[in-house]
PDB file of C-alpha atoms in Angstrom:
ATOM      1  CA  MET A   1     -15.153  74.413 -48.638  1.00  0.00           C
ATOM      2  CA  SER A   2     -13.959  71.038 -50.677  1.00  0.00           C
ATOM      3  CA  PHE A   3     -11.083  69.824 -50.432  1.00  0.00           C
ATOM      4  CA  ASP A   4     -10.750  67.820 -53.840  1.00  0.00           C
ATOM      5  CA  ALA A   5      -7.820  65.757 -54.819  1.00  0.00           C
ATOM      6  CA  LYS A   6      -5.877  68.406 -57.844  1.00  0.00           C
ATOM      7  CA  GLN A   7      -5.220  70.349 -53.731  1.00  0.00           C
ATOM      8  CA  MET A   8      -4.929  66.773 -51.088  1.00  0.00           C
ATOM      9  CA  VAL A   9      -1.738  66.340 -54.230  1.00  0.00           C
ATOM     10  CA  ARG A  10      -0.721  69.472 -53.939  1.00  0.00           C
ATOM     11  CA  VAL A  11      -0.173  69.652 -49.973  1.00  0.00           C
ATOM     12  CA  ALA A  12       1.170  66.993 -49.954  1.00  0.00           C
ATOM     13  CA  LYS A  13       3.800  68.068 -52.294  1.00  0.00           C
ATOM     14  CA  ARG A  14       4.174  70.615 -50.138  1.00  0.00           C
ATOM     15  CA  MET A  15       4.401  69.061 -47.153  1.00  0.00           C
ATOM     16  CA  GLN A  16       6.750  66.510 -48.435  1.00  0.00           C
ATOM     17  CA  GLN A  17       9.339  69.174 -50.342  1.00  0.00           C
ATOM     18  CA  ALA A  18       9.016  71.733 -46.646  1.00  0.00           C
ATOM     19  CA  THR A  19      10.331  68.258 -45.312  1.00  0.00           C
ATOM     20  CA  GLY A  20      12.370  67.801 -47.133  1.00  0.00           C
ATOM     21  CA  TYR A  21      13.887  71.612 -46.402  1.00  0.00           C
ATOM     22  CA  LEU A  22      13.858  70.735 -42.259  1.00  0.00           C
ATOM     23  CA  GLU A  23      16.192  68.384 -42.853  1.00  0.00           C
ATOM     24  CA  LEU A  24      18.232  70.675 -44.607  1.00  0.00           C
ATOM     25  CA  GLY A  25      18.659  73.136 -41.749  1.00  0.00           C
ATOM     26  CA  MET A  26      16.167  75.633 -44.342  1.00  0.00           C
ATOM     27  CA  ALA A  27      13.401  76.486 -42.195  1.00  0.00           C
ATOM     28  CA  GLN A  28      12.210  79.898 -44.358  1.00  0.00           C
ATOM     29  CA  GLN A  29      12.272  77.288 -46.913  1.00  0.00           C
ATOM     30  CA  ALA A  30       9.934  75.128 -45.662  1.00  0.00           C
ATOM     31  CA  LEU A  31       7.095  77.267 -44.420  1.00  0.00           C
ATOM     32  CA  GLY A  32       8.055  78.782 -47.754  1.00  0.00           C
ATOM     33  CA  CYS A  33       6.459  74.957 -48.937  1.00  0.00           C
ATOM     34  CA  LEU A  34       3.809  75.689 -46.764  1.00  0.00           C
ATOM     35  CA  ASP A  35       2.144  79.243 -47.421  1.00  0.00           C
ATOM     36  CA  GLY A  36       0.231  80.003 -48.904  1.00  0.00           C
ATOM     37  CA  LEU A  37      -1.576  76.101 -49.269  1.00  0.00           C
ATOM     38  CA  GLY A  38      -5.243  77.578 -48.282  1.00  0.00           C
ATOM     39  CA  PHE A  39      -7.651  75.076 -47.611  1.00  0.00           C
ATOM     40  CA  LEU A  40      -5.745  72.680 -45.597  1.00  0.00           C
ATOM     41  CA  GLY A  41      -8.521  69.474 -45.081  1.00  0.00           C
ATOM     42  CA  PRO A  42      -7.148  65.869 -43.682  1.00  0.00           C
ATOM     43  CA  PHE A  43      -3.271  68.075 -43.337  1.00  0.00           C
ATOM     44  CA  GLN A  44      -3.894  70.943 -40.894  1.00  0.00           C
ATOM     45  CA  ALA A  45      -2.698  68.382 -38.136  1.00  0.00           C
ATOM     46  CA  GLU A  46       0.711  68.071 -39.781  1.00  0.00           C
ATOM     47  CA  VAL A  47       1.646  71.096 -41.406  1.00  0.00           C
ATOM     48  CA  ALA A  48       0.696  72.594 -38.351  1.00  0.00           C
ATOM     49  CA  LEU A  49       3.345  69.917 -36.884  1.00  0.00           C
ATOM     50  CA  ILE A  50       6.096  70.532 -39.896  1.00  0.00           C
ATOM     51  CA  ARG A  51       5.240  74.994 -39.067  1.00  0.00           C
ATOM     52  CA  GLY A  52       6.219  74.195 -36.195  1.00  0.00           C
ATOM     53  CA  ALA A  53       9.562  72.984 -35.857  1.00  0.00           C
ATOM     54  CA  ALA A  54      10.155  75.313 -38.816  1.00  0.00           C
ATOM     55  CA  LEU A  55       9.528  78.229 -37.332  1.00  0.00           C
ATOM     56  CA  GLN A  56      11.773  76.522 -33.854  1.00  0.00           C
ATOM     57  CA  LYS A  57      14.614  76.298 -35.264  1.00  0.00           C
ATOM     58  CA  GLN A  58      14.389  80.093 -36.541  1.00  0.00           C
ATOM     59  CA  HIS A  59      14.047  80.675 -32.798  1.00  0.00           C
ATOM     60  CA  ARG A  60      10.520  81.890 -32.777  1.00  0.00           C
ATOM     61  CA  TYR A  61       9.094  80.026 -29.883  1.00  0.00           C
ATOM     62  CA  ASP A  62       6.182  81.844 -29.464  1.00  0.00           C
ATOM     63  CA  GLU A  63       4.659  80.757 -32.637  1.00  0.00           C
ATOM     64  CA  ALA A  64       5.762  77.165 -32.787  1.00  0.00           C
ATOM     65  CA  VAL A  65       4.602  76.434 -29.866  1.00  0.00           C
ATOM     66  CA  GLN A  66       0.919  77.913 -31.214  1.00  0.00           C
ATOM     67  CA  SER A  67       1.902  75.649 -33.690  1.00  0.00           C
ATOM     68  CA  PHE A  68       2.287  72.321 -32.345  1.00  0.00           C
ATOM     69  CA  GLU A  69      -1.037  73.058 -29.815  1.00  0.00           C
ATOM     70  CA  VAL A  70      -3.197  73.140 -33.070  1.00  0.00           C
ATOM     71  CA  ALA A  71      -1.365  70.307 -34.289  1.00  0.00           C
ATOM     72  CA  ALA A  72      -2.126  68.376 -30.581  1.00  0.00           C
ATOM     73  CA  ARG A  73      -5.974  69.736 -30.752  1.00  0.00           C
ATOM     74  CA  THR A  74      -6.557  68.518 -34.739  1.00  0.00           C
ATOM     75  CA  ALA A  75      -3.850  65.361 -34.681  1.00  0.00           C
ATOM     76  CA  PRO A  76      -6.212  62.280 -33.939  1.00  0.00           C
ATOM     77  CA  PRO A  77      -4.778  60.316 -32.138  1.00  0.00           C
ATOM     78  CA  PRO A  78      -2.475  58.323 -31.809  1.00  0.00           C
ATOM     79  CA  LEU A  79      -0.782  61.232 -34.448  1.00  0.00           C
ATOM     80  CA  ASP A  80      -1.168  63.510 -31.918  1.00  0.00           C
ATOM     81  CA  ARG A  81       1.993  62.573 -29.563  1.00  0.00           C
ATOM     82  CA  SER A  82       4.747  64.112 -31.859  1.00  0.00           C
ATOM     83  CA  ALA A  83       2.840  67.549 -30.596  1.00  0.00           C
ATOM     84  CA  TRP A  84       2.374  66.849 -26.865  1.00  0.00           C
ATOM     85  CA  LEU A  85       6.662  65.819 -27.366  1.00  0.00           C
ATOM     86  CA  ALA A  86       6.944  68.989 -28.658  1.00  0.00           C
ATOM     87  CA  LEU A  87       5.283  71.341 -26.796  1.00  0.00           C
ATOM     88  CA  SER A  88       6.384  69.310 -23.479  1.00  0.00           C
ATOM     89  CA  LEU A  89       9.743  70.186 -24.771  1.00  0.00           C
ATOM     90  CA  TRP A  90       9.083  74.088 -25.117  1.00  0.00           C
ATOM     91  CA  TYR A  91       7.345  74.454 -22.178  1.00  0.00           C
ATOM     92  CA  ARG A  92      10.907  72.450 -20.362  1.00  0.00           C
ATOM     93  CA  GLN A  93      12.747  75.146 -22.236  1.00  0.00           C
ATOM     94  CA  ALA A  94      11.141  77.825 -21.725  1.00  0.00           C
ATOM     95  CA  GLY A  95      11.177  76.658 -18.191  1.00  0.00           C
ATOM     96  CA  ASP A  96       7.865  75.857 -17.359  1.00  0.00           C
ATOM     97  CA  VAL A  97       8.302  72.171 -15.128  1.00  0.00           C
ATOM     98  CA  ASN A  98       4.641  71.943 -14.951  1.00  0.00           C
ATOM     99  CA  ARG A  99       3.309  72.328 -17.714  1.00  0.00           C
ATOM    100  CA  ALA A 100       5.862  70.960 -19.902  1.00  0.00           C
ATOM    101  CA  ILE A 101       4.522  67.309 -17.221  1.00  0.00           C
ATOM    102  CA  GLN A 102       1.419  67.802 -17.972  1.00  0.00           C
ATOM    103  CA  MET A 103       2.521  67.611 -22.536  1.00  0.00           C
ATOM    104  CA  LEU A 104       4.648  64.894 -22.255  1.00  0.00           C
ATOM    105  CA  GLY A 105       1.883  62.677 -19.922  1.00  0.00           C
ATOM    106  CA  ASN A 106      -0.425  64.135 -23.297  1.00  0.00           C
ATOM    107  CA  ALA A 107       2.385  62.152 -24.942  1.00  0.00           C
ATOM    108  CA  ARG A 108       2.355  59.301 -23.304  1.00  0.00           C
ATOM    109  CA  GLY A 109      -1.367  58.361 -23.321  1.00  0.00           C
ATOM    110  CA  ALA A 110      -0.851  58.628 -19.516  1.00  0.00           C
ATOM    111  CA  ARG A 111      -2.927  61.495 -19.114  1.00  0.00           C
ATOM    112  CA  PRO A 112      -5.329  62.266 -21.763  1.00  0.00           C
ATOM    113  CA  PRO A 113      -6.963  65.615 -21.883  1.00  0.00           C
ATOM    114  CA  LYS A 114      -9.573  67.148 -20.331  1.00  0.00           C
ATOM    115  CA  PRO A 115     -12.812  67.359 -23.056  1.00  0.00           C
ATOM    116  CA  GLY A 116     -13.656  70.795 -24.904  1.00  0.00           C
ATOM    117  CA  THR A 117      -9.293  71.649 -23.147  1.00  0.00           C
ATOM    118  CA  HIS A 118      -7.250  68.821 -25.067  1.00  0.00           C
ATOM    119  CA  GLY A 119      -4.670  69.298 -22.187  1.00  0.00           C
ATOM    120  CA  VAL A 120      -3.134  73.120 -23.788  1.00  0.00           C
ATOM    121  CA  GLN A 121      -5.155  75.592 -22.287  1.00  0.00           C
ATOM    122  CA  GLY A 122      -6.739  76.389 -19.399  1.00  0.00           C
ATOM    123  CA  GLN A 123      -5.805  73.072 -17.670  1.00  0.00           C
ATOM    124  CA  PRO A 124      -4.274  72.577 -14.070  1.00  0.00           C
TER     125      PRO A 124
END
């Protein structure tokens, strides 16, 4: 699927709107901005990060983690650090201290993810 200039502008505007709604505490409206965007191209990680933050505000933690994992896997370093940090905080709140430490290590760049797993699934 192609990602033309028109789609790039559309996605960027929706991301900006969604971020504004999040700053106002309007998570449902933020999610509405991100729905139906279609192919995200290079914005996939950023959209996943915004979506995760909105889901987290709605206490939809399992869905938020899935979005943060997508962001962590698809964002290039060092842009992936925000997603790794969000995952670390979530796992800490969930009581999974070992995974929280692993994700924090990924966020800090101290423990780079293993090739092919990016530290999300199956990492010891």
